[in-house]
Amino acid sequence: MNKIAVFPGSFAPFTLGHQYIVERALPLFDKIIISIGINSDKSEYFSIEEREQWIKTIYSKNPKVEVKRYEELTVDFCAKIGAKYILRGLRNSNDFNYEKNIAQTNKDINSDIETIFIIGPARISHISSTIIRDIIKNGGDVSQFLPKEINL
Ligand code: ADP
């Protein structure tokens, strides 16, 4: 049976933090679907097409990684595409408190789906799309926080 993981987020923009989580998860799954939630509040700064294109470019040579957009509940999207796992990253205790509640709620809604957490190293734990957007809005250079394929 194929082990498919959905990595949900807004990816606005896709950062070295996101890339790290995907790399760590690749040996664990047959397929990772990077899934852009199109209802997220944070999604307006970059278009959905732009966000999809970055991810397609980064993983163009890796058939195990796909990008999709979705509008429904994450667990409903997982069930629809046959994914049994939700992949999330944990940076700090704020992430943990938030993610714990979401993971427990998702488990109540659909007990077939497991949320898997990956903790990254300290050198990337401060990288956040929200802070990167603030730097961009104020004219700063964000290249050190992004995969080399993304030029903003
Ligand atoms: P959301 O919009 O749901 O917060 P994001 O696009 O910001 O989603 O992030 C998607 C996932 O990537 C989340 O699980 C988040 O914790 C994780 N993530 C983002 N940046 C990092 C990082 N620097 N280190 C580890 N995980 C990260």
PDB file of C-alpha atoms and ligand atoms in Angstrom:
ATOM      1  CA  MET A   1       0.000   0.000   0.000  1.00  0.00           C
ATOM      2  CA  ASN A   2       1.254   3.454  -0.922  1.00  0.00           C
ATOM      3  CA  LYS A   3       2.078   5.676   2.015  1.00  0.00           C
ATOM      4  CA  ILE A   4       0.852   9.108   1.022  1.00  0.00           C
ATOM      5  CA  ALA A   5       1.370  12.179   3.226  1.00  0.00           C
ATOM      6  CA  VAL A   6      -0.317  15.523   2.822  1.00  0.00           C
ATOM      7  CA  PHE A   7       1.870  18.476   3.875  1.00  0.00           C
ATOM      8  CA  PRO A   8      -0.711  21.240   4.307  1.00  0.00           C
ATOM      9  CA  GLY A   9       0.030  24.934   4.612  1.00  0.00           C
ATOM     10  CA  SER A  10      -0.186  28.273   2.930  1.00  0.00           C
ATOM     11  CA  PHE A  11       3.457  28.369   1.782  1.00  0.00           C
ATOM     12  CA  ALA A  12       3.379  32.132   1.333  1.00  0.00           C
ATOM     13  CA  PRO A  13       6.228  31.875   0.568  1.00  0.00           C
ATOM     14  CA  PHE A  14       7.697  28.330   0.597  1.00  0.00           C
ATOM     15  CA  THR A  15      10.809  28.603   2.820  1.00  0.00           C
ATOM     16  CA  LEU A  16      13.914  26.645   3.787  1.00  0.00           C
ATOM     17  CA  GLY A  17      11.860  25.501   6.811  1.00  0.00           C
ATOM     18  CA  HIS A  18       9.241  23.880   4.579  1.00  0.00           C
ATOM     19  CA  GLN A  19      11.933  22.392   2.340  1.00  0.00           C
ATOM     20  CA  TYR A  20      13.677  20.866   5.343  1.00  0.00           C
ATOM     21  CA  ILE A  21      10.461  19.183   6.558  1.00  0.00           C
ATOM     22  CA  VAL A  22       9.854  17.671   3.103  1.00  0.00           C
ATOM     23  CA  GLU A  23      13.428  16.375   2.898  1.00  0.00           C
ATOM     24  CA  ARG A  24      13.259  14.719   6.316  1.00  0.00           C
ATOM     25  CA  ALA A  25       9.893  13.135   5.471  1.00  0.00           C
ATOM     26  CA  LEU A  26      10.831  11.808   2.019  1.00  0.00           C
ATOM     27  CA  PRO A  27      12.320   8.497   3.264  1.00  0.00           C
ATOM     28  CA  LEU A  28       9.184   7.835   5.334  1.00  0.00           C
ATOM     29  CA  PHE A  29       6.569   8.078   2.573  1.00  0.00           C
ATOM     30  CA  ASP A  30       6.001   6.935  -1.003  1.00  0.00           C
ATOM     31  CA  LYS A  31       4.493  10.302  -1.914  1.00  0.00           C
ATOM     32  CA  ILE A  32       4.316  13.740  -0.319  1.00  0.00           C
ATOM     33  CA  ILE A  33       1.556  16.016  -1.549  1.00  0.00           C
ATOM     34  CA  ILE A  34       2.392  19.618  -0.677  1.00  0.00           C
ATOM     35  CA  SER A  35      -1.143  20.928  -0.312  1.00  0.00           C
ATOM     36  CA  ILE A  36      -1.940  24.608  -0.479  1.00  0.00           C
ATOM     37  CA  GLY A  37      -5.043  25.490   1.510  1.00  0.00           C
ATOM     38  CA  ILE A  38      -6.750  28.166  -0.525  1.00  0.00           C
ATOM     39  CA  ASN A  39      -8.989  29.462   2.280  1.00  0.00           C
ATOM     40  CA  SER A  40      -6.137  30.542   4.519  1.00  0.00           C
ATOM     41  CA  ASP A  41      -6.035  34.188   5.688  1.00  0.00           C
ATOM     42  CA  LYS A  42      -2.328  34.334   4.920  1.00  0.00           C
ATOM     43  CA  SER A  43      -2.715  33.384   1.269  1.00  0.00           C
ATOM     44  CA  GLU A  44      -3.386  36.763  -0.287  1.00  0.00           C
ATOM     45  CA  TYR A  45       0.109  38.167  -0.619  1.00  0.00           C
ATOM     46  CA  PHE A  46       1.216  35.637  -3.258  1.00  0.00           C
ATOM     47  CA  SER A  47      -1.145  34.124  -5.820  1.00  0.00           C
ATOM     48  CA  ILE A  48      -1.986  30.436  -5.640  1.00  0.00           C
ATOM     49  CA  GLU A  49      -0.463  29.980  -9.117  1.00  0.00           C
ATOM     50  CA  GLU A  50       2.808  31.586  -7.993  1.00  0.00           C
ATOM     51  CA  ARG A  51       3.012  29.392  -4.877  1.00  0.00           C
ATOM     52  CA  GLU A  52       2.259  26.242  -6.878  1.00  0.00           C
ATOM     53  CA  GLN A  53       4.870  27.129  -9.473  1.00  0.00           C
ATOM     54  CA  TRP A  54       7.673  27.600  -6.910  1.00  0.00           C
ATOM     55  CA  ILE A  55       6.999  24.178  -5.427  1.00  0.00           C
ATOM     56  CA  LYS A  56       6.763  22.508  -8.868  1.00  0.00           C
ATOM     57  CA  THR A  57      10.103  24.043  -9.839  1.00  0.00           C
ATOM     58  CA  ILE A  58      11.851  23.002  -6.610  1.00  0.00           C
ATOM     59  CA  TYR A  59      10.671  19.382  -6.921  1.00  0.00           C
ATOM     60  CA  SER A  60      10.649  19.073 -10.721  1.00  0.00           C
ATOM     61  CA  LYS A  61      13.161  16.217 -10.555  1.00  0.00           C
ATOM     62  CA  ASN A  62      11.501  14.383  -7.659  1.00  0.00           C
ATOM     63  CA  PRO A  63       8.459  12.323  -8.687  1.00  0.00           C
ATOM     64  CA  LYS A  64       7.675  11.576  -5.008  1.00  0.00           C
ATOM     65  CA  VAL A  65       6.665  15.200  -4.392  1.00  0.00           C
ATOM     66  CA  GLU A  66       3.521  16.748  -5.855  1.00  0.00           C
ATOM     67  CA  VAL A  67       1.679  19.993  -5.271  1.00  0.00           C
ATOM     68  CA  LYS A  68      -2.092  20.348  -5.069  1.00  0.00           C
ATOM     69  CA  ARG A  69      -4.527  22.994  -3.875  1.00  0.00           C
ATOM     70  CA  TYR A  70      -7.541  22.264  -1.676  1.00  0.00           C
ATOM     71  CA  GLU A  71     -10.483  24.075  -0.176  1.00  0.00           C
ATOM     72  CA  GLU A  72     -12.129  21.558   2.172  1.00  0.00           C
ATOM     73  CA  LEU A  73     -11.108  20.352   5.649  1.00  0.00           C
ATOM     74  CA  THR A  74      -7.592  18.907   5.556  1.00  0.00           C
ATOM     75  CA  VAL A  75      -8.795  15.460   6.745  1.00  0.00           C
ATOM     76  CA  ASP A  76     -11.523  15.436   4.074  1.00  0.00           C
ATOM     77  CA  PHE A  77      -8.936  16.290   1.441  1.00  0.00           C
ATOM     78  CA  CYS A  78      -6.694  13.458   2.738  1.00  0.00           C
ATOM     79  CA  ALA A  79      -9.571  10.961   2.536  1.00  0.00           C
ATOM     80  CA  LYS A  80     -10.436  12.145  -0.978  1.00  0.00           C
ATOM     81  CA  ILE A  81      -6.920  11.535  -2.329  1.00  0.00           C
ATOM     82  CA  GLY A  82      -6.158   8.397  -0.268  1.00  0.00           C
ATOM     83  CA  ALA A  83      -3.588   9.986   2.087  1.00  0.00           C
ATOM     84  CA  LYS A  84      -3.349   8.436   5.565  1.00  0.00           C
ATOM     85  CA  TYR A  85      -0.852  10.931   6.975  1.00  0.00           C
ATOM     86  CA  ILE A  86      -0.706  14.658   7.636  1.00  0.00           C
ATOM     87  CA  LEU A  87       2.827  16.032   7.855  1.00  0.00           C
ATOM     88  CA  ARG A  88       3.582  19.106   9.983  1.00  0.00           C
ATOM     89  CA  GLY A  89       6.712  20.815  11.272  1.00  0.00           C
ATOM     90  CA  LEU A  90       7.301  21.976  14.833  1.00  0.00           C
ATOM     91  CA  ARG A  91       9.495  25.007  15.469  1.00  0.00           C
ATOM     92  CA  ASN A  92       8.769  25.844  19.094  1.00  0.00           C
ATOM     93  CA  SER A  93       6.251  25.551  21.928  1.00  0.00           C
ATOM     94  CA  ASN A  94       3.809  27.920  20.199  1.00  0.00           C
ATOM     95  CA  ASP A  95       3.697  25.584  17.199  1.00  0.00           C
ATOM     96  CA  PHE A  96       3.302  22.631  19.564  1.00  0.00           C
ATOM     97  CA  ASN A  97       0.312  24.091  21.442  1.00  0.00           C
ATOM     98  CA  TYR A  98      -1.445  25.024  18.223  1.00  0.00           C
ATOM     99  CA  GLU A  99      -0.624  21.801  16.379  1.00  0.00           C
ATOM    100  CA  LYS A 100      -1.589  19.579  19.313  1.00  0.00           C
ATOM    101  CA  ASN A 101      -5.166  20.885  19.265  1.00  0.00           C
ATOM    102  CA  ILE A 102      -5.448  20.626  15.484  1.00  0.00           C
ATOM    103  CA  ALA A 103      -4.034  17.066  15.466  1.00  0.00           C
ATOM    104  CA  GLN A 104      -6.372  15.927  18.256  1.00  0.00           C
ATOM    105  CA  THR A 105      -9.358  17.527  16.531  1.00  0.00           C
ATOM    106  CA  ASN A 106      -8.448  15.964  13.200  1.00  0.00           C
ATOM    107  CA  LYS A 107      -8.137  12.553  14.890  1.00  0.00           C
ATOM    108  CA  ASP A 108     -11.650  12.980  16.335  1.00  0.00           C
ATOM    109  CA  ILE A 109     -13.024  13.866  12.910  1.00  0.00           C
ATOM    110  CA  ASN A 110     -11.249  11.052  11.032  1.00  0.00           C
ATOM    111  CA  SER A 111      -9.469   8.424  13.131  1.00  0.00           C
ATOM    112  CA  ASP A 112      -7.869   6.804  10.040  1.00  0.00           C
ATOM    113  CA  ILE A 113      -5.500   9.718   9.555  1.00  0.00           C
ATOM    114  CA  GLU A 114      -2.317  10.174  11.597  1.00  0.00           C
ATOM    115  CA  THR A 115      -0.519  13.480  12.004  1.00  0.00           C
ATOM    116  CA  ILE A 116       3.259  13.087  11.898  1.00  0.00           C
ATOM    117  CA  PHE A 117       5.477  15.856  13.309  1.00  0.00           C
ATOM    118  CA  ILE A 118       9.041  16.649  12.382  1.00  0.00           C
ATOM    119  CA  ILE A 119      11.218  18.899  14.525  1.00  0.00           C
ATOM    120  CA  GLY A 120      13.870  20.814  12.622  1.00  0.00           C
ATOM    121  CA  PRO A 121      17.252  22.031  13.846  1.00  0.00           C
ATOM    122  CA  ALA A 122      17.773  25.358  15.655  1.00  0.00           C
ATOM    123  CA  ARG A 123      19.372  26.913  12.561  1.00  0.00           C
ATOM    124  CA  ILE A 124      15.970  27.039  10.802  1.00  0.00           C
ATOM    125  CA  SER A 125      13.522  27.213  13.717  1.00  0.00           C
ATOM    126  CA  HIS A 126      13.146  31.004  13.439  1.00  0.00           C
ATOM    127  CA  ILE A 127      12.185  30.933   9.745  1.00  0.00           C
ATOM    128  CA  SER A 128       8.548  31.833   9.217  1.00  0.00           C
ATOM    129  CA  SER A 129       6.603  32.875   6.127  1.00  0.00           C
ATOM    130  CA  THR A 130       4.938  35.668   8.119  1.00  0.00           C
ATOM    131  CA  ILE A 131       8.268  37.277   9.035  1.00  0.00           C
ATOM    132  CA  ILE A 132       9.532  36.820   5.471  1.00  0.00           C
ATOM    133  CA  ARG A 133       6.459  38.636   4.119  1.00  0.00           C
ATOM    134  CA  ASP A 134       7.119  41.509   6.550  1.00  0.00           C
ATOM    135  CA  ILE A 135      10.721  41.788   5.346  1.00  0.00           C
ATOM    136  CA  ILE A 136       9.562  41.841   1.709  1.00  0.00           C
ATOM    137  CA  LYS A 137       6.898  44.496   2.433  1.00  0.00           C
ATOM    138  CA  ASN A 138       9.649  46.667   3.890  1.00  0.00           C
ATOM    139  CA  GLY A 139      12.034  46.199   0.980  1.00  0.00           C
ATOM    140  CA  GLY A 140      14.478  43.717   2.595  1.00  0.00           C
ATOM    141  CA  ASP A 141      16.409  40.830   1.067  1.00  0.00           C
ATOM    142  CA  VAL A 142      14.961  37.431   2.002  1.00  0.00           C
ATOM    143  CA  SER A 143      17.076  35.212  -0.247  1.00  0.00           C
ATOM    144  CA  GLN A 144      18.909  33.530   2.657  1.00  0.00           C
ATOM    145  CA  PHE A 145      15.595  32.132   3.971  1.00  0.00           C
ATOM    146  CA  LEU A 146      14.308  30.693   0.689  1.00  0.00           C
ATOM    147  CA  PRO A 147      15.191  27.734  -1.552  1.00  0.00           C
ATOM    148  CA  LYS A 148      17.560  28.910  -4.312  1.00  0.00           C
ATOM    149  CA  GLU A 149      14.831  28.352  -6.938  1.00  0.00           C
ATOM    150  CA  ILE A 150      12.685  31.165  -5.459  1.00  0.00           C
ATOM    151  CA  ASN A 151      13.716  34.725  -6.285  1.00  0.00           C
ATOM    152  CA  LEU A 152      11.682  37.392  -4.491  1.00  0.00           C
TER     153      LEU A 152
HETATM  154  P1  ADP B   1       0.207  27.318   8.059  1.00  0.00           P
HETATM  155  O1  ADP B   1      -0.304  28.326   7.105  1.00  0.00           O
HETATM  156  O2  ADP B   1      -0.688  26.135   8.285  1.00  0.00           O
HETATM  157  O3  ADP B   1       0.819  27.854   9.339  1.00  0.00           O
HETATM  158  P2  ADP B   1       2.775  27.254   6.891  1.00  0.00           P
HETATM  159  O4  ADP B   1       2.801  27.322   5.420  1.00  0.00           O
HETATM  160  O5  ADP B   1       3.218  28.452   7.644  1.00  0.00           O
HETATM  161  O6  ADP B   1       1.387  26.702   7.317  1.00  0.00           O
HETATM  162  O7  ADP B   1       3.643  26.025   7.370  1.00  0.00           O
HETATM  163  C1  ADP B   1       3.316  24.702   7.019  1.00  0.00           C
HETATM  164  C2  ADP B   1       4.018  23.759   7.955  1.00  0.00           C
HETATM  165  O8  ADP B   1       5.417  23.967   7.884  1.00  0.00           O
HETATM  166  C3  ADP B   1       3.645  23.928   9.425  1.00  0.00           C
HETATM  167  O9  ADP B   1       3.566  22.646  10.018  1.00  0.00           O
HETATM  168  C4  ADP B   1       4.807  24.667   9.989  1.00  0.00           C
HETATM  169  O10 ADP B   1       4.999  24.380  11.373  1.00  0.00           O
HETATM  170  C5  ADP B   1       5.932  24.097   9.185  1.00  0.00           C
HETATM  171  N1  ADP B   1       7.081  24.995   9.158  1.00  0.00           N
HETATM  172  C6  ADP B   1       7.142  26.224   8.606  1.00  0.00           C
HETATM  173  N2  ADP B   1       8.352  26.787   8.813  1.00  0.00           N
HETATM  174  C7  ADP B   1       9.077  25.872   9.522  1.00  0.00           C
HETATM  175  C8  ADP B   1      10.408  25.855  10.073  1.00  0.00           C
HETATM  176  N3  ADP B   1      11.213  26.910   9.954  1.00  0.00           N
HETATM  177  N4  ADP B   1      10.818  24.751  10.741  1.00  0.00           N
HETATM  178  C9  ADP B   1       9.973  23.701  10.894  1.00  0.00           C
HETATM  179  N5  ADP B   1       8.701  23.647  10.416  1.00  0.00           N
HETATM  180  C10 ADP B   1       8.265  24.719   9.745  1.00  0.00           C
END
